[in-house]
Amino acid sequence: MTTIAANRPSELRRAQARAGYLFILPSFVLYLTFVLAPVIVTFLLSFTYYDAIDGASFVGLDNFVRFLTDERSLQIFWNTLRFTFFAVTFNVGVGLALAMALNRAMPAFLLYFFRLAFFLPVIIAAAFVSIVWGYFYGDDLGVINYYLIRLGFAPVRWLTSSSTAMMSIIIMDVWKNTGFFMIIFIAALQGVPKNIMDAAVMDGANWWRRFSRIILPFISPVIFFNIVYASIGAMQVYESIVILTQGGPGDSTRSMSILIVEEAFGSFEIGYAASVSVVLTLVILVITSLQLIASRRWVSY
Amino acid sequence: MFSKGLQTRATARWVDWGIIAVMAVIGVFMLMPFLWLFSMSFRPVADAYKMPPSFIPPTLDFTNYRAVLASDVPFLRIYWNSVQIAVLVTVGQLVTCTLAAFAFARLSFPGRDSLFFVMLIGLMFPAQVTIIPIYLGYAQTGLLNQPLGLALMYLTSSFGVFLVRQFMRSQPKALEEAALMDGAGYFKIFWRISLPQLRPALSALGIITFTQTWNYYFQARVLLEPQDAMTLPVAMDMLRGFMGQGNLSMVMAAMSMAVLPVILIFLVAQKLVIEGVTMSGIKH
């Protein structure tokens, strides 16, 4: 076998192709079954009315029309966009500020401490941290209100008032995720050429000028990456909200992911739920491409 | 001139330390919820809501932990589900992703690049767009409410294939070519030459996969309904309801056990975790 393969290039090529297909087979079959095929099925289901007894019947764009004309689903859509906007802005903004502050020489134990403090929330499940924060946010027995009162402030109804609940979820989200963006920014800041910074200092450029003229343009691709990445995650927000407020009070914090689960597995409106997932996926794709287009204008690669 | 330069450098040092001090305070605040969580788990149930809250455990009393294990909630069973799923998915991804990555990085065959592209497309789709068909399919095949059913759908990932392939592409090919000349088969080359060089990539992928799988909520909540099929993140929510108002300490003892594996991994492999999770920035 081996001598033949060595003598005949076409046989060698065929053997290589065979090996290639065999090597990708397990991965590819699983991928087709659990990603690609379901995506296609969801897309098809979104044009149907589907129930367990009669099966699916084609209804055209009805589900999408329903989504766009239903006040409740529009409210939920708006909640999701609002959450995404604020969560992304603060996560990326605070992450950058923290990274700027930590981007300096320091003893190893401090580095260890900062990594621990800012990164631990990132790797712990949102489900777990939401339960802890749920107790922090309690009206009467909550830790935060206890200290607010002690300091002479009025207690806040963090999760039980529709005007503050979304904000409370965003605060927790920033606490949980900003460390991720901080770490990526630190890596980017370490790549800013030192000789250019030194030259700017020599020329008497102040902090703001160095930041806006050298650092910002240099790290703009990373800012762009962080914004895209944060938006994709925030659009899918689910467990933080389900655990903290179950989507309430009213619908004030309900997100599209919650709507999908409720419609599909609560009311068994499978077709409608599928169309909501298609809308969510499309919005994620649109945000990603808008940011790609926008980035051509201001990202200097 | 010279003395002025020295002076500004001295001021700069003070500013540096000032910023670090402020950051240290923020860092302590970041850790507060964790301190509270562990501290609560050691508090007697009666003192759970005593104010001011303690952030340092008053005693090291494991009563609450024993109470969780003795409760009606099948905590050990749920824990075992989480362990099984996370280990299976991690091992599964290490196998399937490295095999596929080897083919995509090292072998040439018709359609290779298109197939790789098709797999990369998978990175774009959120879990919400696949969950309904998977649920329907699982309901028909009896995989619903089976912890191993959840594991099955994560035995491979586009991200893993991509990550390992990137690593493989940066390795020199000479050794493999020499082995091929000596008549070694492709699997032998993969196993004996490629794999040993991939250790950093594999540990990164392993750590990311384990922590991600341990934390899955959305899919687990939909696909695993009964108590003894649940995983920890979902069960914790239910536990909270069960143990309710007065038993905060017990809920926190259960939580402490639930977050322990991820915290241990982090403490042991801090640098690797951060690199790994940073790399995973490509996929949520």
Coordinates of C-alpha atoms in Angstrom, one line a residue:
Chain A
M1 CA 0.0 0.0 0.0
T2 CA 2.6 2.5 1.0
T3 CA 5.0 1.7 -1.8
I4 CA 2.1 2.0 -4.3
A5 CA 1.1 5.3 -2.8
A6 CA 4.6 6.6 -3.0
N7 CA 4.9 5.6 -6.6
R8 CA 1.5 6.8 -7.8
P9 CA 0.6 10.4 -7.0
S10 CA -3.0 10.0 -7.9
E11 CA -3.4 7.1 -5.5
L12 CA -1.8 9.2 -2.8
R13 CA -4.1 12.0 -3.5
R14 CA -7.1 9.7 -3.3
A15 CA -5.9 8.3 0.0
Q16 CA -5.5 11.8 1.3
A17 CA -9.0 12.7 0.3
R18 CA -10.4 9.6 1.9
A19 CA -8.6 10.4 5.1
G20 CA -9.8 14.0 4.9
Y21 CA -13.5 13.1 4.6
L22 CA -13.1 10.5 7.4
F23 CA -11.5 13.1 9.7
I24 CA -14.2 15.7 9.3
L25 CA -17.1 13.2 9.3
P26 CA -18.0 13.1 13.0
S27 CA -17.8 16.9 13.3
F28 CA -19.6 17.6 10.1
V29 CA -22.5 15.1 10.7
L30 CA -23.1 16.6 14.2
Y31 CA -22.9 20.1 12.8
L32 CA -25.5 19.3 10.1
T33 CA -27.8 17.7 12.6
F34 CA -27.6 20.2 15.4
V35 CA -26.9 23.5 13.7
L36 CA -27.5 23.7 9.9
A37 CA -30.6 21.5 9.6
P38 CA -32.3 23.2 12.6
V39 CA -31.6 26.6 11.3
I40 CA -33.3 25.7 8.0
V41 CA -36.2 24.0 9.7
T42 CA -36.8 27.1 11.9
F43 CA -36.7 29.3 8.9
L44 CA -39.4 27.0 7.2
L45 CA -41.5 26.8 10.4
S46 CA -41.6 30.6 10.6
F47 CA -43.9 30.5 7.6
T48 CA -46.3 28.0 9.2
Y49 CA -49.0 27.7 11.8
Y50 CA -47.8 24.6 13.7
D51 CA -49.6 22.6 16.3
A52 CA -49.0 19.2 17.7
I53 CA -52.2 17.7 16.4
D54 CA -52.6 18.9 12.9
G55 CA -49.0 19.5 12.1
A56 CA -47.8 22.5 10.1
S57 CA -49.8 24.5 7.6
F58 CA -48.3 27.2 5.4
V59 CA -49.5 30.7 6.4
G60 CA -47.0 32.8 4.5
L61 CA -45.9 35.9 6.3
D62 CA -48.7 35.9 8.8
N63 CA -46.3 35.3 11.8
F64 CA -44.1 38.2 10.8
V65 CA -47.1 40.5 10.3
R66 CA -48.4 39.4 13.7
F67 CA -45.0 40.2 15.3
L68 CA -44.8 43.6 13.7
T69 CA -48.4 44.6 14.5
D70 CA -48.6 43.2 18.0
E71 CA -48.0 45.9 20.6
R72 CA -46.7 43.5 23.1
S73 CA -44.1 41.9 20.8
L74 CA -42.9 45.3 19.7
Q75 CA -42.5 46.3 23.3
I76 CA -40.4 43.2 23.9
F77 CA -38.4 43.9 20.7
W78 CA -37.8 47.5 22.0
N79 CA -36.8 46.2 25.4
T80 CA -34.2 43.9 23.8
L81 CA -32.8 46.8 21.7
R82 CA -32.7 49.1 24.6
F83 CA -31.0 46.5 26.8
T84 CA -28.5 45.9 24.0
F85 CA -27.7 49.6 23.5
F86 CA -27.0 50.3 27.2
A87 CA -25.3 47.0 28.0
V88 CA -23.0 47.4 25.1
T89 CA -22.2 51.1 25.7
F90 CA -21.4 50.6 29.4
N91 CA -19.7 47.2 29.0
V92 CA -17.4 48.5 26.3
G93 CA -16.9 52.0 27.8
V94 CA -16.3 50.8 31.4
G95 CA -14.1 48.0 30.0
L96 CA -11.9 50.5 28.2
A97 CA -11.7 52.8 31.2
L98 CA -10.6 50.0 33.5
A99 CA -8.1 48.7 30.9
M100 CA -6.6 52.2 30.6
A101 CA -6.3 52.4 34.3
L102 CA -4.7 49.0 34.6
N103 CA -2.4 49.3 31.7
R104 CA 0.7 50.1 33.7
A105 CA 3.6 48.2 35.4
M106 CA 2.6 46.7 38.7
P107 CA 3.7 44.0 41.1
A108 CA 2.7 40.4 40.2
F109 CA 0.3 39.9 43.2
L110 CA -1.7 43.0 42.2
L111 CA -2.0 41.7 38.6
Y112 CA -3.2 38.4 40.0
F113 CA -5.7 40.2 42.2
F114 CA -7.1 42.4 39.4
R115 CA -7.4 39.4 37.1
L116 CA -9.3 37.5 39.8
A117 CA -11.6 40.4 40.7
F118 CA -12.5 41.5 37.2
F119 CA -12.6 38.1 35.5
L120 CA -14.3 35.9 38.0
P121 CA -17.8 37.3 37.2
V122 CA -17.1 36.6 33.5
I123 CA -16.7 32.9 33.9
I124 CA -19.4 32.3 36.4
A125 CA -22.8 31.5 34.8
A126 CA -25.2 34.4 34.6
A127 CA -27.8 32.1 36.2
F128 CA -25.7 31.9 39.4
V129 CA -24.7 35.5 39.6
S130 CA -28.3 36.6 39.0
I131 CA -29.5 34.7 42.0
V132 CA -26.9 36.4 44.2
W133 CA -27.8 39.8 42.8
G134 CA -31.5 39.0 43.2
Y135 CA -30.9 39.1 47.0
F136 CA -28.7 42.3 46.7
Y137 CA -31.6 44.0 44.9
G138 CA -34.3 43.0 47.4
D139 CA -36.8 45.7 48.4
D140 CA -36.8 45.3 52.2
L141 CA -34.2 42.6 52.9
G142 CA -31.8 43.5 50.1
V143 CA -28.2 44.4 50.9
I144 CA -28.1 47.5 48.7
N145 CA -31.2 49.1 50.1
Y146 CA -29.9 48.4 53.6
Y147 CA -26.8 50.5 52.9
L148 CA -28.7 53.1 51.0
I149 CA -30.9 53.6 54.1
R150 CA -27.9 53.6 56.4
L151 CA -26.3 56.3 54.3
G152 CA -29.6 58.4 54.5
F153 CA -30.9 57.7 51.0
A154 CA -34.3 56.5 50.1
P155 CA -34.5 52.8 49.2
V156 CA -34.9 51.9 45.5
R157 CA -37.4 49.3 44.2
W158 CA -34.6 47.8 42.0
L159 CA -36.6 45.0 40.5
T160 CA -40.2 45.6 41.4
S161 CA -40.7 48.9 39.6
S162 CA -41.0 48.9 35.8
S163 CA -39.0 52.2 35.6
T164 CA -35.9 50.8 37.3
A165 CA -36.0 47.0 36.6
M166 CA -34.2 47.2 33.3
M167 CA -31.6 49.5 34.6
S168 CA -30.9 47.1 37.5
I169 CA -30.4 44.3 35.0
I170 CA -28.0 46.4 33.0
I171 CA -26.0 47.3 36.1
M172 CA -25.6 43.6 36.9
D173 CA -24.7 42.8 33.3
V174 CA -22.0 45.4 33.3
W175 CA -20.6 44.0 36.6
K176 CA -20.6 40.5 35.1
N177 CA -19.3 41.2 31.6
T178 CA -17.1 44.3 31.6
G179 CA -14.0 42.3 32.7
F180 CA -14.1 40.4 29.5
F181 CA -13.9 43.6 27.4
M182 CA -11.3 45.0 29.8
I183 CA -9.0 42.0 29.2
I184 CA -9.3 42.4 25.4
F185 CA -8.6 46.1 25.7
I186 CA -5.5 45.5 27.9
A187 CA -4.1 43.1 25.2
A188 CA -4.8 45.8 22.6
L189 CA -3.3 48.6 24.6
Q190 CA -0.1 46.6 25.1
G191 CA 0.3 46.6 21.4
V192 CA 0.3 50.4 21.1
P193 CA 3.9 51.2 19.8
K194 CA 5.9 52.5 22.7
N195 CA 8.2 54.7 20.6
I196 CA 5.3 56.7 19.2
M197 CA 3.9 57.3 22.7
D198 CA 7.4 58.4 23.9
A199 CA 7.7 60.7 20.9
A200 CA 4.3 62.2 21.7
V201 CA 5.3 62.8 25.3
M202 CA 8.6 64.4 24.2
D203 CA 6.5 66.7 21.9
G204 CA 4.5 67.7 24.9
A205 CA 1.2 66.1 23.8
N206 CA -1.1 66.0 26.8
W207 CA -3.0 63.0 28.0
W208 CA -6.2 63.6 25.9
R209 CA -4.2 64.2 22.7
R210 CA -2.2 61.0 23.2
F211 CA -5.4 59.2 23.9
S212 CA -7.5 60.6 21.0
R213 CA -4.7 60.7 18.4
I214 CA -2.6 57.6 19.1
I215 CA -4.4 55.1 21.3
L216 CA -7.9 55.4 20.0
P217 CA -7.0 55.0 16.3
F218 CA -4.7 52.2 17.1
I219 CA -7.2 50.2 19.1
S220 CA -10.2 51.0 17.0
P221 CA -10.4 47.6 15.4
V222 CA -10.6 46.1 18.9
I223 CA -13.3 48.6 20.0
F224 CA -15.2 47.5 16.9
F225 CA -14.7 43.8 17.7
N226 CA -15.9 44.4 21.3
I227 CA -19.0 46.3 20.2
V228 CA -20.0 43.5 17.8
Y229 CA -19.3 40.8 20.3
A230 CA -21.1 42.6 23.1
S231 CA -24.2 43.2 20.8
I232 CA -24.4 39.6 19.7
G233 CA -24.4 38.5 23.3
A234 CA -26.8 41.2 24.6
M235 CA -29.4 40.6 21.9
Q236 CA -29.7 37.0 23.2
V237 CA -30.1 38.0 26.9
Y238 CA -32.1 35.4 28.7
E239 CA -31.2 34.0 32.1
S240 CA -30.2 37.2 33.9
I241 CA -33.7 38.5 33.2
V242 CA -35.6 35.3 33.7
I243 CA -34.0 34.9 37.2
L244 CA -34.1 38.5 38.3
T245 CA -37.6 39.6 37.1
Q246 CA -39.1 36.8 34.9
G247 CA -39.6 39.6 32.4
G248 CA -41.6 41.8 34.6
P249 CA -43.0 44.0 36.1
G250 CA -45.5 43.8 33.3
D251 CA -43.5 43.2 30.2
S252 CA -40.9 45.9 31.1
T253 CA -37.9 43.6 31.0
R254 CA -39.1 40.8 28.8
S255 CA -36.6 40.0 26.1
M256 CA -37.0 38.3 22.7
S257 CA -35.3 35.1 24.0
I258 CA -37.9 34.9 26.8
L259 CA -40.7 35.5 24.3
I260 CA -39.4 32.7 22.1
V261 CA -39.3 30.2 25.0
E262 CA -42.7 31.3 26.3
E263 CA -44.4 31.1 22.8
A264 CA -42.8 27.8 21.8
F265 CA -42.8 25.8 25.0
G266 CA -45.5 27.6 27.0
S267 CA -48.2 28.3 24.5
F268 CA -47.0 25.9 21.9
E269 CA -47.2 28.6 19.2
I270 CA -44.3 26.9 17.4
G271 CA -44.6 28.7 14.1
Y272 CA -44.9 32.1 15.7
A273 CA -41.9 31.4 18.0
A274 CA -39.9 30.3 15.0
S275 CA -40.6 33.6 13.3
V276 CA -39.5 35.5 16.4
S277 CA -36.2 33.5 16.3
V278 CA -35.8 34.4 12.7
V279 CA -36.3 38.1 13.4
L280 CA -33.8 37.9 16.3
T281 CA -31.2 36.2 14.0
L282 CA -31.8 38.8 11.3
V283 CA -31.3 41.6 13.7
I284 CA -28.1 40.1 14.9
L285 CA -26.9 39.7 11.3
V286 CA -27.9 43.3 10.5
I287 CA -26.2 44.8 13.6
T288 CA -23.1 42.8 12.7
S289 CA -23.1 44.0 9.1
L290 CA -23.9 47.6 10.0
Q291 CA -21.0 47.6 12.3
L292 CA -18.8 46.1 9.6
I293 CA -19.8 48.9 7.2
A294 CA -19.5 51.6 9.8
S295 CA -16.1 50.3 10.8
R296 CA -14.7 50.9 7.3
R297 CA -15.2 54.6 8.0
W298 CA -13.5 54.8 11.4
V299 CA -11.5 51.8 12.0
S300 CA -7.9 52.1 11.0
Y301 CA -6.5 48.7 10.4
Chain B
M1 CA 15.8 70.6 33.0
F2 CA 17.2 67.4 34.4
S3 CA 15.6 67.9 37.8
K4 CA 12.3 68.9 36.3
G5 CA 12.3 65.6 34.4
L6 CA 12.9 63.7 37.6
Q7 CA 10.2 65.5 39.3
T8 CA 7.5 64.8 36.7
R9 CA 8.5 61.2 36.8
A10 CA 8.1 61.1 40.6
T11 CA 4.6 62.7 40.2
A12 CA 3.7 60.2 37.5
R13 CA 4.6 57.4 39.9
W14 CA 2.2 58.8 42.5
V15 CA -0.5 59.1 40.0
D16 CA 0.2 55.5 39.0
W17 CA -0.2 54.3 42.6
G18 CA -3.2 56.5 43.1
I19 CA -5.0 54.9 40.1
I20 CA -4.0 51.4 41.3
A21 CA -5.4 52.1 44.7
V22 CA -8.7 53.3 43.3
M23 CA -8.8 50.2 41.1
A24 CA -8.1 48.0 44.1
V25 CA -11.1 49.4 45.8
I26 CA -13.2 48.8 42.7
G27 CA -11.8 45.3 42.6
V28 CA -12.9 44.6 46.1
F29 CA -16.4 45.7 45.2
M30 CA -16.3 43.4 42.2
L31 CA -15.6 40.5 44.6
M32 CA -18.3 41.5 47.1
P33 CA -21.1 39.3 45.6
F34 CA -18.7 36.2 45.8
L35 CA -17.7 37.1 49.4
W36 CA -21.3 37.4 50.4
L37 CA -22.2 34.2 48.7
F38 CA -19.6 32.1 50.5
S39 CA -20.1 34.0 53.8
M40 CA -23.9 33.4 53.7
S41 CA -23.4 29.7 53.1
F42 CA -21.7 29.4 56.5
R43 CA -24.2 31.4 58.4
P44 CA -26.9 29.8 60.5
V45 CA -30.2 29.8 58.7
A46 CA -31.7 32.0 61.5
D47 CA -29.1 34.7 60.8
A48 CA -29.5 34.7 57.1
Y49 CA -31.2 38.1 56.8
K50 CA -29.4 39.7 59.8
M51 CA -28.1 43.1 58.9
P52 CA -25.5 44.4 58.3
P53 CA -24.7 41.5 56.1
S54 CA -21.4 39.8 56.7
F55 CA -18.9 39.5 53.9
I56 CA -16.4 37.4 55.8
P57 CA -17.8 34.1 57.1
P58 CA -18.3 34.3 60.8
T59 CA -17.7 30.6 61.3
L60 CA -16.8 27.6 59.2
D61 CA -19.9 25.6 59.9
F62 CA -20.9 23.1 57.2
T63 CA -24.5 22.6 58.5
N64 CA -26.0 24.3 55.5
Y65 CA -24.0 22.1 53.1
R66 CA -25.2 19.0 54.9
A67 CA -28.8 20.3 54.8
V68 CA -28.6 20.7 51.0
L69 CA -27.4 17.2 50.5
A70 CA -30.1 15.8 52.9
S71 CA -32.9 17.8 51.4
D72 CA -35.7 16.6 49.1
V73 CA -34.1 18.2 46.1
P74 CA -31.9 15.5 44.4
F75 CA -28.9 17.8 44.5
L76 CA -26.2 15.1 44.1
R77 CA -28.1 13.7 41.1
I78 CA -28.3 17.2 39.6
Y79 CA -24.6 17.7 40.3
W80 CA -23.7 14.4 38.6
N81 CA -25.8 15.5 35.5
S82 CA -23.7 18.6 35.2
V83 CA -20.5 16.8 35.7
Q84 CA -21.4 14.1 33.1
I85 CA -22.5 16.7 30.5
A86 CA -19.5 19.0 31.0
V87 CA -17.0 16.1 30.8
L88 CA -18.7 14.4 27.9
V89 CA -19.0 17.6 25.9
T90 CA -15.4 18.5 26.6
V91 CA -14.0 15.2 25.6
G92 CA -16.3 15.0 22.6
Q93 CA -15.2 18.4 21.3
L94 CA -11.5 17.7 21.9
V95 CA -11.9 14.6 19.7
T96 CA -14.2 15.8 16.9
C97 CA -12.7 19.3 16.7
T98 CA -9.1 18.2 16.5
L99 CA -9.9 15.5 13.9
A100 CA -11.7 18.0 11.7
A101 CA -9.1 20.7 12.3
F102 CA -6.4 18.3 11.2
A103 CA -8.2 17.6 7.9
F104 CA -8.9 21.2 7.3
A105 CA -5.4 22.4 8.1
R106 CA -3.2 19.5 6.8
L107 CA -5.0 17.4 4.2
S108 CA -6.1 18.5 0.8
F109 CA -9.3 17.0 -0.7
P110 CA -12.0 18.3 -3.1
G111 CA -14.4 20.7 -1.5
R112 CA -12.3 21.2 1.6
D113 CA -12.5 25.0 1.7
S114 CA -16.2 25.1 0.9
L115 CA -16.9 22.6 3.7
F116 CA -14.8 24.7 6.1
F117 CA -16.7 27.8 5.1
V118 CA -20.0 26.0 5.7
M119 CA -18.9 25.0 9.2
L120 CA -17.8 28.6 9.9
I121 CA -21.3 29.9 9.0
G122 CA -22.4 28.1 12.2
L123 CA -20.7 30.8 14.3
M124 CA -23.4 33.3 13.1
F125 CA -26.5 31.5 14.4
P126 CA -27.8 32.1 18.0
A127 CA -29.0 29.2 20.1
Q128 CA -32.5 30.6 19.8
V129 CA -32.7 29.8 16.1
T130 CA -31.9 26.1 16.6
I131 CA -33.7 25.3 19.8
I132 CA -37.2 24.7 18.4
P133 CA -36.4 22.0 15.8
I134 CA -34.0 20.4 18.3
Y135 CA -36.8 20.3 20.9
L136 CA -39.2 18.8 18.4
G137 CA -36.6 16.2 17.2
Y138 CA -35.7 15.3 20.7
A139 CA -39.4 14.9 21.7
Q140 CA -39.8 12.4 18.8
T141 CA -36.6 10.4 19.5
G142 CA -37.0 10.2 23.3
L143 CA -33.9 12.4 23.9
L144 CA -35.9 15.0 25.7
N145 CA -35.3 15.2 29.4
Q146 CA -32.1 13.1 29.0
P147 CA -29.0 14.9 30.3
L148 CA -27.0 13.0 27.7
G149 CA -29.3 14.4 25.0
L150 CA -28.1 17.9 25.9
A151 CA -24.5 16.6 25.7
L152 CA -25.1 15.1 22.3
M153 CA -25.9 18.4 20.6
Y154 CA -22.6 20.0 21.8
L155 CA -20.2 17.2 20.8
T156 CA -18.7 19.5 18.2
S157 CA -18.5 23.2 17.6
S158 CA -17.5 25.4 14.8
F159 CA -15.5 27.5 17.2
G160 CA -13.5 24.5 18.3
V161 CA -12.7 23.4 14.8
F162 CA -11.7 27.0 13.9
L163 CA -9.5 27.4 17.0
V164 CA -7.6 24.2 16.6
R165 CA -7.1 24.7 12.9
Q166 CA -5.6 28.1 13.5
F167 CA -3.0 26.6 15.9
M168 CA -2.3 23.7 13.4
R169 CA -1.7 26.0 10.5
S170 CA 1.1 27.8 12.5
Q171 CA 3.0 24.5 13.0
P172 CA 5.8 23.4 10.7
K173 CA 4.9 20.7 8.3
A174 CA 8.3 19.1 7.9
L175 CA 7.9 16.4 10.5
E176 CA 4.6 15.2 9.0
E177 CA 6.0 15.1 5.5
A178 CA 8.9 13.1 6.8
A179 CA 6.6 10.6 8.5
L180 CA 4.5 10.4 5.4
M181 CA 7.6 9.5 3.4
D182 CA 8.3 6.8 5.9
G183 CA 4.9 5.3 5.2
A184 CA 3.0 6.4 8.3
G185 CA -0.8 6.6 7.8
Y186 CA -2.6 9.9 8.3
F187 CA -4.1 8.8 11.6
K188 CA -0.7 7.9 12.9
I189 CA 0.6 11.3 11.8
F190 CA -2.3 13.0 13.5
W191 CA -1.9 11.0 16.7
R192 CA 1.9 10.9 17.0
I193 CA 3.0 14.2 15.5
S194 CA 0.2 16.8 15.4
L195 CA -1.5 16.1 18.7
P196 CA 1.5 16.3 21.0
Q197 CA 2.3 19.8 19.6
L198 CA -1.3 21.0 20.1
R199 CA -1.3 20.8 23.9
P200 CA -1.7 24.5 24.5
A201 CA -4.6 24.7 22.0
L202 CA -6.2 21.6 23.5
S203 CA -6.0 22.9 27.1
A204 CA -7.5 26.2 26.0
L205 CA -10.4 24.5 24.1
G206 CA -10.9 22.1 27.0
I207 CA -11.2 24.9 29.6
I208 CA -13.5 27.1 27.5
T209 CA -15.7 24.1 26.7
F210 CA -15.9 22.9 30.2
T211 CA -16.8 26.3 31.7
Q212 CA -19.3 27.1 29.0
T213 CA -21.0 23.7 29.2
W214 CA -21.1 24.0 33.0
N215 CA -22.9 27.3 32.6
Y216 CA -25.4 26.5 29.9
Y217 CA -28.9 27.7 30.9
F218 CA -31.1 28.5 27.9
Q219 CA -30.8 25.1 26.2
A220 CA -30.8 23.1 29.5
R221 CA -34.0 24.9 30.7
V222 CA -35.8 24.0 27.5
L223 CA -34.6 20.5 27.1
L224 CA -34.4 19.2 30.6
E225 CA -37.7 19.5 32.5
P226 CA -37.9 17.0 35.5
Q227 CA -35.8 17.7 38.6
D228 CA -33.5 14.7 38.3
A229 CA -32.7 15.5 34.7
M230 CA -31.7 19.1 35.4
T231 CA -28.3 20.7 35.5
L232 CA -27.0 23.0 38.2
P233 CA -27.8 26.5 36.8
V234 CA -31.4 25.6 36.1
A235 CA -31.8 23.6 39.3
M236 CA -30.5 26.5 41.3
D237 CA -33.4 28.7 40.3
M238 CA -35.8 25.9 41.4
L239 CA -33.9 25.4 44.6
R240 CA -34.3 29.0 45.4
G241 CA -38.1 28.6 45.1
F242 CA -38.0 25.4 47.2
M243 CA -35.8 26.6 50.0
G244 CA -37.4 29.9 49.8
Q245 CA -37.2 32.9 52.0
G246 CA -36.0 31.6 55.3
N247 CA -33.4 29.3 53.9
L248 CA -31.1 31.7 52.1
S249 CA -28.1 30.1 53.7
M250 CA -29.0 26.7 52.3
V251 CA -29.5 28.2 48.8
M252 CA -26.1 29.8 49.1
A253 CA -24.4 26.6 50.2
A254 CA -25.8 24.9 47.1
M255 CA -24.6 27.8 45.0
S256 CA -21.1 27.6 46.5
M257 CA -20.9 24.0 45.5
A258 CA -22.2 24.8 42.1
V259 CA -19.7 27.5 41.3
L260 CA -16.8 25.6 42.9
P261 CA -15.5 23.7 39.8
V262 CA -15.3 26.8 37.7
I263 CA -13.6 28.9 40.4
L264 CA -11.1 26.1 41.0
I265 CA -10.2 25.9 37.3
F266 CA -9.8 29.6 37.3
L267 CA -7.5 29.7 40.4
V268 CA -5.3 26.9 39.0
A269 CA -5.1 27.9 35.4
Q270 CA -5.7 31.6 35.6
K271 CA -3.6 32.7 32.7
L272 CA -4.9 29.9 30.5
V273 CA -8.5 30.6 31.3
I274 CA -8.2 34.3 30.4
E275 CA -6.4 33.4 27.1
G276 CA -8.9 30.8 26.4
V277 CA -12.0 32.9 27.1
T278 CA -10.4 35.8 25.2
M279 CA -10.0 33.6 22.2
S280 CA -13.5 32.4 22.6
G281 CA -14.6 36.0 21.9
I282 CA -15.5 34.7 18.5
K283 CA -18.4 32.8 19.9
H284 CA -20.6 33.4 22.8

